[in-house]
Tab-separated table of C-alpha atoms in Angstrom:
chain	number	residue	atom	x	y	z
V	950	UNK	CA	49.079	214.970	83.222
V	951	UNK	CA	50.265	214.866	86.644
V	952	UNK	CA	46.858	215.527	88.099
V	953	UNK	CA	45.640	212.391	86.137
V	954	UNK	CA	48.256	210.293	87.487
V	955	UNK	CA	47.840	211.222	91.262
V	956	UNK	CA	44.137	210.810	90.530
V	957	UNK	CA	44.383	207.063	89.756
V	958	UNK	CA	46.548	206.276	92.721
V	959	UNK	CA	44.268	203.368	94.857
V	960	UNK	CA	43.276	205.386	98.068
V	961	UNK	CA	44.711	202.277	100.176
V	962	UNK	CA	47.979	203.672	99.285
V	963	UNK	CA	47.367	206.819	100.632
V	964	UNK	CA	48.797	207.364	103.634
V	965	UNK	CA	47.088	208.126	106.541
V	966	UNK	CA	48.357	209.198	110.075
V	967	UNK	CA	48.272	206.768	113.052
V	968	UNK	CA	45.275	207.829	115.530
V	969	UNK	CA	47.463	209.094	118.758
V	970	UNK	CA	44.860	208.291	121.920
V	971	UNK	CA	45.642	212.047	123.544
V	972	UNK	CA	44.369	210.388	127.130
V	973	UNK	CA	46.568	207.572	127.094
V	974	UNK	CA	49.175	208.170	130.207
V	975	UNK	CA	50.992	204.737	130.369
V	976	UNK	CA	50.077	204.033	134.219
V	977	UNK	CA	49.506	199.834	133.161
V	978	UNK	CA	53.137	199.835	131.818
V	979	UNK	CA	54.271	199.267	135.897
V	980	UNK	CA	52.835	196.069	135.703
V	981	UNK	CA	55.220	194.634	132.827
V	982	UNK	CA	58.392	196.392	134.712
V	983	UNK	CA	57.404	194.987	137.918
V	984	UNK	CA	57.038	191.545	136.069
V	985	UNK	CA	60.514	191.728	134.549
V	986	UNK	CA	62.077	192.885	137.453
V	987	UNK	CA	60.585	190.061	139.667
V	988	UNK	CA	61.909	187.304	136.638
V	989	UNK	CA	65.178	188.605	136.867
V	990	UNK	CA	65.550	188.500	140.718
V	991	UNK	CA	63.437	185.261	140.984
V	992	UNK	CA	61.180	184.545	144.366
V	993	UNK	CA	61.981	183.036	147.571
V	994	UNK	CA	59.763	180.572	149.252
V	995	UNK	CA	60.670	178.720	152.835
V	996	UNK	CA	58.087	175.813	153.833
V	997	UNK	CA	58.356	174.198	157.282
V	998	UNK	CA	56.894	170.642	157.573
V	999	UNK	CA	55.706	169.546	161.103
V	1000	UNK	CA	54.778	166.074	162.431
V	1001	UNK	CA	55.603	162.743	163.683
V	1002	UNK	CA	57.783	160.483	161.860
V	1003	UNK	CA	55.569	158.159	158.936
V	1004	UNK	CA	53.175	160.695	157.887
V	1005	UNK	CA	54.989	161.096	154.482
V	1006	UNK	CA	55.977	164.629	155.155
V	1007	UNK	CA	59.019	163.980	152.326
V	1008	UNK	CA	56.595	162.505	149.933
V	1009	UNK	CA	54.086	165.193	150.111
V	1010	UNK	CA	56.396	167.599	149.355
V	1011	UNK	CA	58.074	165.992	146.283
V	1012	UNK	CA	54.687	165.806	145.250
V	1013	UNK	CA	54.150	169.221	145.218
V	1014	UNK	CA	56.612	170.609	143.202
V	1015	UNK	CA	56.911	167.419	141.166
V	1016	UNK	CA	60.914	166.728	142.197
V	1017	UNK	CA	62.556	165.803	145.195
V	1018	UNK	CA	62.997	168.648	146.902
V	1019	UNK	CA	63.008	166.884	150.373
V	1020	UNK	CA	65.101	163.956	151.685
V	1021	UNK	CA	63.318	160.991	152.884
V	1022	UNK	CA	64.642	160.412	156.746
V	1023	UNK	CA	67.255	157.768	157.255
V	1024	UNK	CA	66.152	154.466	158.114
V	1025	UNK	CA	68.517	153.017	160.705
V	1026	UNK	CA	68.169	150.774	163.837
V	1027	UNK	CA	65.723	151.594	166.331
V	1028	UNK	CA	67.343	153.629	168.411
V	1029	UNK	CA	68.738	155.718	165.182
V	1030	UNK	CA	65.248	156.296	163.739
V	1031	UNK	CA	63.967	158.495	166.854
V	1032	UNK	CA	66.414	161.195	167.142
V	1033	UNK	CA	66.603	162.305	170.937
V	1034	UNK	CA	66.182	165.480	170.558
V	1035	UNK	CA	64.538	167.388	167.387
V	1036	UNK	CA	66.531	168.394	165.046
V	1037	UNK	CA	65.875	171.314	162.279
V	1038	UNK	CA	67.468	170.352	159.019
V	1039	UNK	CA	66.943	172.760	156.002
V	1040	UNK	CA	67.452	171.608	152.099
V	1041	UNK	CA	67.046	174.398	149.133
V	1042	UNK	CA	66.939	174.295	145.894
V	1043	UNK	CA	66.355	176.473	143.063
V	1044	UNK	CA	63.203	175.173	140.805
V	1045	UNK	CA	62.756	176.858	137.211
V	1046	UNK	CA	59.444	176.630	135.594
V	1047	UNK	CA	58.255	178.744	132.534
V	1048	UNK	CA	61.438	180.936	132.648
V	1049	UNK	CA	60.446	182.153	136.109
V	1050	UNK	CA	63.035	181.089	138.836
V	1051	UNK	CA	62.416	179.924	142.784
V	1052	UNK	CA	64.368	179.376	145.500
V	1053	UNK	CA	62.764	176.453	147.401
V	1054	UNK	CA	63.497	175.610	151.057
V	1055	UNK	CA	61.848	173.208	152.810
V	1056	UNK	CA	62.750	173.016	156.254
V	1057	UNK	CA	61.829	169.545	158.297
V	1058	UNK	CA	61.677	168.653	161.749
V	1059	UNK	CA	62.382	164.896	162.622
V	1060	UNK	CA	61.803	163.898	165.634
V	1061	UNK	CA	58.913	166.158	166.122
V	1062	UNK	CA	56.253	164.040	168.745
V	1063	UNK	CA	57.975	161.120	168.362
V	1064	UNK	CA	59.106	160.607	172.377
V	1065	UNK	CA	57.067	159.408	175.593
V	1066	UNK	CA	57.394	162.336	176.573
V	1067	UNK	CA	56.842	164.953	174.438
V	1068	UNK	CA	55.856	168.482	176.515
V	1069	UNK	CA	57.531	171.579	174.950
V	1070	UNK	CA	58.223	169.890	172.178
V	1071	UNK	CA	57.277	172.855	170.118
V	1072	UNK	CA	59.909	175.117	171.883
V	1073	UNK	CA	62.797	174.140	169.453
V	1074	UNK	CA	60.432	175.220	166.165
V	1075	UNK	CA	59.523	178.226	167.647
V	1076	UNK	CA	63.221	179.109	168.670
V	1077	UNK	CA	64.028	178.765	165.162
V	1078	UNK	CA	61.121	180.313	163.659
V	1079	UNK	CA	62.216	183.615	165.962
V	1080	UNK	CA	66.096	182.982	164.999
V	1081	UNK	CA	65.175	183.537	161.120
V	1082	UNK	CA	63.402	186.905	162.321
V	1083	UNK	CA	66.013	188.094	163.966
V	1084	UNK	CA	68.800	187.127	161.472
V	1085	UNK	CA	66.939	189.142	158.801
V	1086	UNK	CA	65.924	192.077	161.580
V	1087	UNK	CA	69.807	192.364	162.301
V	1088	UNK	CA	70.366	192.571	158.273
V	1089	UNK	CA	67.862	195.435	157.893
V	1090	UNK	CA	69.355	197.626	161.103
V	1091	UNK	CA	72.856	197.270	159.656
V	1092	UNK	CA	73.430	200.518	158.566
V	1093	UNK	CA	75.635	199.357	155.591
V	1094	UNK	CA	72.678	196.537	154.714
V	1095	UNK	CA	72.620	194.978	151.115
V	1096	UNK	CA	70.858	195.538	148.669
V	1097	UNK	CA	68.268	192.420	148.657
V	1098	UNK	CA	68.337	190.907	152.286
V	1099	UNK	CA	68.303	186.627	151.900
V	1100	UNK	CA	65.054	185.889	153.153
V	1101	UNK	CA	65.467	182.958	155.635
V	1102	UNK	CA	62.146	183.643	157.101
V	1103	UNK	CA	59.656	180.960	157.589
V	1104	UNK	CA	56.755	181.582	155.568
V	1105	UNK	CA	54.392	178.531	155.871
V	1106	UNK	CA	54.197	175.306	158.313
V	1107	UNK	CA	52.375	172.701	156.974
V	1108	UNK	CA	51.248	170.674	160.243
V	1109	UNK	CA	50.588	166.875	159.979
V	1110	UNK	CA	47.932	165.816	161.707
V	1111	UNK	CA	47.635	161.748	162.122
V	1112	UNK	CA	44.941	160.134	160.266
V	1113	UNK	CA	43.089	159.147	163.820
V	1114	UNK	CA	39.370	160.325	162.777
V	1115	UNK	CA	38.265	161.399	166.206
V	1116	UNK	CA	39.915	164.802	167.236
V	1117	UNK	CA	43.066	166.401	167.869
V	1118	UNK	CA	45.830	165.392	170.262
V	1119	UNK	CA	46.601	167.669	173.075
V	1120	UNK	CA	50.006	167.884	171.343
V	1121	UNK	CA	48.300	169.179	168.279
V	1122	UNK	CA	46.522	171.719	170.112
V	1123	UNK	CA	49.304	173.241	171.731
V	1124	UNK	CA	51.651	173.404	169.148
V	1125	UNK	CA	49.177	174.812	166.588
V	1126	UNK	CA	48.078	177.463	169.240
V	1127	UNK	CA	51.610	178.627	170.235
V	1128	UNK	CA	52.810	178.833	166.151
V	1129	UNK	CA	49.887	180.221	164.662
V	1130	UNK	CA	50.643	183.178	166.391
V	1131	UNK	CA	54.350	183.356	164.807
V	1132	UNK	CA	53.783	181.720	161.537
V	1133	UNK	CA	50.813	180.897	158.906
V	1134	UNK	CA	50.102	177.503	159.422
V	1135	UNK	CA	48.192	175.274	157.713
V	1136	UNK	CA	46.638	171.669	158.585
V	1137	UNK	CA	46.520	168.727	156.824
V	1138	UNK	CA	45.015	165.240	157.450
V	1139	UNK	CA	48.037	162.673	156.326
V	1140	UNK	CA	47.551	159.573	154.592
V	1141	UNK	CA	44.032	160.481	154.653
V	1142	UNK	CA	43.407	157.309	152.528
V	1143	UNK	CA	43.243	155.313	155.471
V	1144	UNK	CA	39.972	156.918	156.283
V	1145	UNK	CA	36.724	156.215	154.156
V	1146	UNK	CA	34.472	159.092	152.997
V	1147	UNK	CA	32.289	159.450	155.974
V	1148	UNK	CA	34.815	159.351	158.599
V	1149	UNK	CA	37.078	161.633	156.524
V	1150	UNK	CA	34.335	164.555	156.817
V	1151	UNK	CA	33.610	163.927	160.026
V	1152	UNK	CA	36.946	164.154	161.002
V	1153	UNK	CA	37.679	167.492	159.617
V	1154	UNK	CA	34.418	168.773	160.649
V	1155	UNK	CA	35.753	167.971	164.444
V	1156	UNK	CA	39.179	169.381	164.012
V	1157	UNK	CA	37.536	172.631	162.515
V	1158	UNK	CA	35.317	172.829	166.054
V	1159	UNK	CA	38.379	172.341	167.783
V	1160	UNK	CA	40.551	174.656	166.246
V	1161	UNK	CA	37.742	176.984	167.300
V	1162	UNK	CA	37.505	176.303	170.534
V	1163	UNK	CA	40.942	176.445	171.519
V	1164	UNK	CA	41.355	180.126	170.123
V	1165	UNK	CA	43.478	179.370	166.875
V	1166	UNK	CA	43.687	181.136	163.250
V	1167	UNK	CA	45.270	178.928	160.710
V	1168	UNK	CA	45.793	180.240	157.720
V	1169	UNK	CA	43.905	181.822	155.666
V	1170	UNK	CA	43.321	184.439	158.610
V	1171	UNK	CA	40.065	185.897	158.993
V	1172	UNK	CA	41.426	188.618	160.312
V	1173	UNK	CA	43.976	189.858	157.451
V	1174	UNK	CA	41.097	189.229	153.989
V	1175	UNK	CA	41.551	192.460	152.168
V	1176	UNK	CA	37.867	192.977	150.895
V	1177	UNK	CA	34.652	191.503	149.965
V	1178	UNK	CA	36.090	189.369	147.128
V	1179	UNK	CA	39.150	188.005	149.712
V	1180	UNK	CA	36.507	186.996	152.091
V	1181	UNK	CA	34.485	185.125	150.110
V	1182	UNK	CA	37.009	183.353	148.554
V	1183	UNK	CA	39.037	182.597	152.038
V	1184	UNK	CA	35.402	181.421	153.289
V	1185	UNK	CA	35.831	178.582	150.654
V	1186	UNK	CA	39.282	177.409	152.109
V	1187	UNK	CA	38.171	177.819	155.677
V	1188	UNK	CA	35.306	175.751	155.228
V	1189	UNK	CA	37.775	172.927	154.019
V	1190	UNK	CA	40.364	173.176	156.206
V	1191	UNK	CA	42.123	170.585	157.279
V	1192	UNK	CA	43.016	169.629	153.433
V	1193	UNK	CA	42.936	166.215	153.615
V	1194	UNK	CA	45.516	164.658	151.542
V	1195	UNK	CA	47.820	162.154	150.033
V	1196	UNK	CA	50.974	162.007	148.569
V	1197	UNK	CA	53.196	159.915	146.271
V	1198	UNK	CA	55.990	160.142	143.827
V	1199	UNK	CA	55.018	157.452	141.622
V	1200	UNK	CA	53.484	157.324	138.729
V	1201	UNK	CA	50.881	154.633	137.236
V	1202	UNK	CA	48.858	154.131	134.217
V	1203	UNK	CA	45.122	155.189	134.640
V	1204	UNK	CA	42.523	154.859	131.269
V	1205	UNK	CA	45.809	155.671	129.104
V	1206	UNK	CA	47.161	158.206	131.367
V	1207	UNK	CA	50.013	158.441	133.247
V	1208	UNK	CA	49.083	159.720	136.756
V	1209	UNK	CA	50.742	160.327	140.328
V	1210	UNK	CA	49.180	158.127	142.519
V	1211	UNK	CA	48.878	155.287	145.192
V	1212	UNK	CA	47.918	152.163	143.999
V	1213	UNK	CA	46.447	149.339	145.822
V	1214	UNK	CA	44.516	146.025	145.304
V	1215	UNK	CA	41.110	147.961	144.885
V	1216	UNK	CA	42.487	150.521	142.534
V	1217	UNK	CA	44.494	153.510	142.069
V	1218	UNK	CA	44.228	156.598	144.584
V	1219	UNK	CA	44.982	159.683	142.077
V	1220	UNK	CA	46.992	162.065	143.869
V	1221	UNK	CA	45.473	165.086	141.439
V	1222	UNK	CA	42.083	163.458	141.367
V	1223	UNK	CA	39.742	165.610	143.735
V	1224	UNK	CA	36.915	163.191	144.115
V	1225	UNK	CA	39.857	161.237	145.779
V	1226	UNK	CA	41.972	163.543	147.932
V	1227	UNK	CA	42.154	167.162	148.746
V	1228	UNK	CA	45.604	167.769	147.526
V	1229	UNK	CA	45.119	169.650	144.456
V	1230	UNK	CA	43.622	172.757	146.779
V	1231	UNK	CA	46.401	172.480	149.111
V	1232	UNK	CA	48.838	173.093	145.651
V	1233	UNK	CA	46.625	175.557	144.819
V	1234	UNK	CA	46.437	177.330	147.761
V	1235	UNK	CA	50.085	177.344	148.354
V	1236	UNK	CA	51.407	177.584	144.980
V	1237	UNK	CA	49.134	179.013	142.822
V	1238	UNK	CA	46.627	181.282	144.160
V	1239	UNK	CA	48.370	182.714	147.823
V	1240	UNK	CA	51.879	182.242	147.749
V	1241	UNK	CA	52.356	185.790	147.227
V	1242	UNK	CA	49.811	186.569	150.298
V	1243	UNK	CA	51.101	183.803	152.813
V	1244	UNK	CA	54.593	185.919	152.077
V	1245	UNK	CA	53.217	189.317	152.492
V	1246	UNK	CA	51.721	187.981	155.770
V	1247	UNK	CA	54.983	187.013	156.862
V	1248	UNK	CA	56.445	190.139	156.151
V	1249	UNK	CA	53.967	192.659	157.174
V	1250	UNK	CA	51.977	190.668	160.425
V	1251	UNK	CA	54.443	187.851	161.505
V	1252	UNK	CA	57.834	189.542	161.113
V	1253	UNK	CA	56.885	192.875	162.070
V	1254	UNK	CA	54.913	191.868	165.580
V	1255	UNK	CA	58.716	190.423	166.078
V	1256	UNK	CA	60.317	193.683	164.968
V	1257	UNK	CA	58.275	195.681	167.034
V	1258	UNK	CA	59.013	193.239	170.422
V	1259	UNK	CA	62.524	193.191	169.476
V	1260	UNK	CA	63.140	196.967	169.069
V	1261	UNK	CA	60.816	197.773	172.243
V	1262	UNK	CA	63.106	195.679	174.069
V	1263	UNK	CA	66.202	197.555	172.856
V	1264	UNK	CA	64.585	200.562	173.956
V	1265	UNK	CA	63.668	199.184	177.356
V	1266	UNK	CA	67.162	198.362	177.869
V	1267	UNK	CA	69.027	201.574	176.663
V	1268	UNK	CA	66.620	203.567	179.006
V	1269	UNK	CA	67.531	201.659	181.781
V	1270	UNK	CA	70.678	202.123	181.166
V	1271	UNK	CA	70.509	205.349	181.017
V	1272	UNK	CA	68.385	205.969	184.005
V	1273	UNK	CA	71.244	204.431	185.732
V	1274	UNK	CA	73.991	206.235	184.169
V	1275	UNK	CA	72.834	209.715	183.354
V	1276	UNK	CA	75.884	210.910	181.907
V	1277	UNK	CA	76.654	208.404	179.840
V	1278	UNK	CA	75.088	210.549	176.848
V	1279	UNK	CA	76.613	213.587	177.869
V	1280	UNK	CA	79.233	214.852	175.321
């Protein structure tokens, strides 16, 4: 009887033993702790913007990350709209998107080429591109350092180059060949609207040949591509370099759509729209494809070609002293 009944039992009820894949180690599980450690900490990103004053610096920025995450400057009398010296000003905020978390700070620089006179002009940018090294270089020698250091570092410039269409101002030159060698920069054609198609291209084909000429690596650096597949895709950028773009914060209605964009009596400029303006692979290239590798330049090129200076200079100066005093070691 009982054989009969087991007999008739439907052989999906059986139950059968999982399969266990003997060669499976777990090695790809890093990838989901490093992911849920990195959401919990969130990610720190510091953006300097460089260039004269009317170049919608501001604008371009709050169309980047879609809020305003930088202040428009103040618009006072004449003599209060060129500040006399330039000033640094720094303004962070934290942007959430998709449950991950960022720390944005977007550092500006009014009054950047906006005197007669502007020689060294560059000196104040680069004082406080160094000061951020060394403020993080003094947190990582303490010897009771915290945990996660704040990372103050710069770790893009986005330079603003005027919308002239015949080459680059000795100003642009210099400062672009004294910064790129402290900080990734990257070039960009403002209010490149004003130019038409043909002029445009030519244009950035002539800053390209200059940039060349005059010795200096904007980012992405030839120099630091990883591999084959880094190359050719930092080839691409190169080649378009300076982006040339245009921003706005306002939004019009386009076929049914409601686009960022600049509108004027011959139509709307989209913002997004590549056939219009290069600003969706400047986003891309900052946001979305190499903001983790214009930070690991930072860190590993920038910052430590500072660390290295700094600390050689420390050890300069203790064996000096010591030359001088020979018993000051003694014990």
């Amino acid at each position: 009887m009982a054989d009969s009944v087991i007999s008739e039992i439907p052989p999906t009820m059986c139950l059968e033993k999982p399969s266990i894949d003997f060669s499976y180690v777990g090695i790809d599980a890093i990838l989901e702790q490093m992911r849920r450690k990195a959401m919990k900490q969130g990610f720190e990103l510091n953006i300097m913007v460089v260039g004269q004053s009317g170049l919608g610096k501001s604008t371009l920025m709050n169309t980047l990350f879609k809020s305003k995450v930088s202040r428009k400057s103040f618009m006072g009398t004449a003599e209060e709209k060129i500040p006399k010296t330039i000033e640094i000003k720094s303004v962070s905020h934290d942007i959430e998107e998709k449950g991950v978390r960022m720390k944005l700070t977007v550092i500006d620089t009014p009054g950047f080429g906006d005197q007669i006179n502007n020689e060294n002009c560059w000196q104040p940018i680069m004082k406080f591109i160094n000061d951020q090294y060394e403020q993080y270089l003094q947190e990582e020698i303490n010897i009771d350092r915290k945990k996660r250091i704040p990372d103050s570092r710069v770790h893009c410039c986005i330079y603003f180059i005027p919308p002239t269409g015949h080459c680059l101002r000795p100003l642009d030159v210099e400062f672009m060949r004294r910064l790129s060698k402290v900080v990734n920069i990257v070039p960009v054609i403002a209010k490149a609207d004003t130019l038409t198609l043909e002029e445009r291209d030519f244009f950035k084909k002539k800053i390209r040949e200059e940039l060349r000429a005059n010795g200096i690596d904007v980012y992405p650096q030839k120099e630091f591509d990883e591999d084959a597949e880094d190359r050719m895709i930092n080839e691409k950028i190169r080649e378009m370099i300076p982006f040339a773009v245009v921003g706005s914060d306002q939004e019009y209605q386009v076929n049914g759509r409601r686009l960022l964009g600049r509108k004027t009596k011959w139509g709307t400029i989209e913002v997004e729209n590549i056939a219009h303006c290069e600003f969706a692979y400047l986003r891309d290239l900052l946001i979305r494809t190499h903001m983790q590798n214009i930070k690991d330049i930072t860190s590993s090129i920038h910052y430590e070609m500072y660390r290295v200076c700094r600390l050689n200079e420390n050890n300069t100066q203790a064996n000096g002293l010591a030359d001088h005093h020979p018993a000051s070691h003694e014990i």
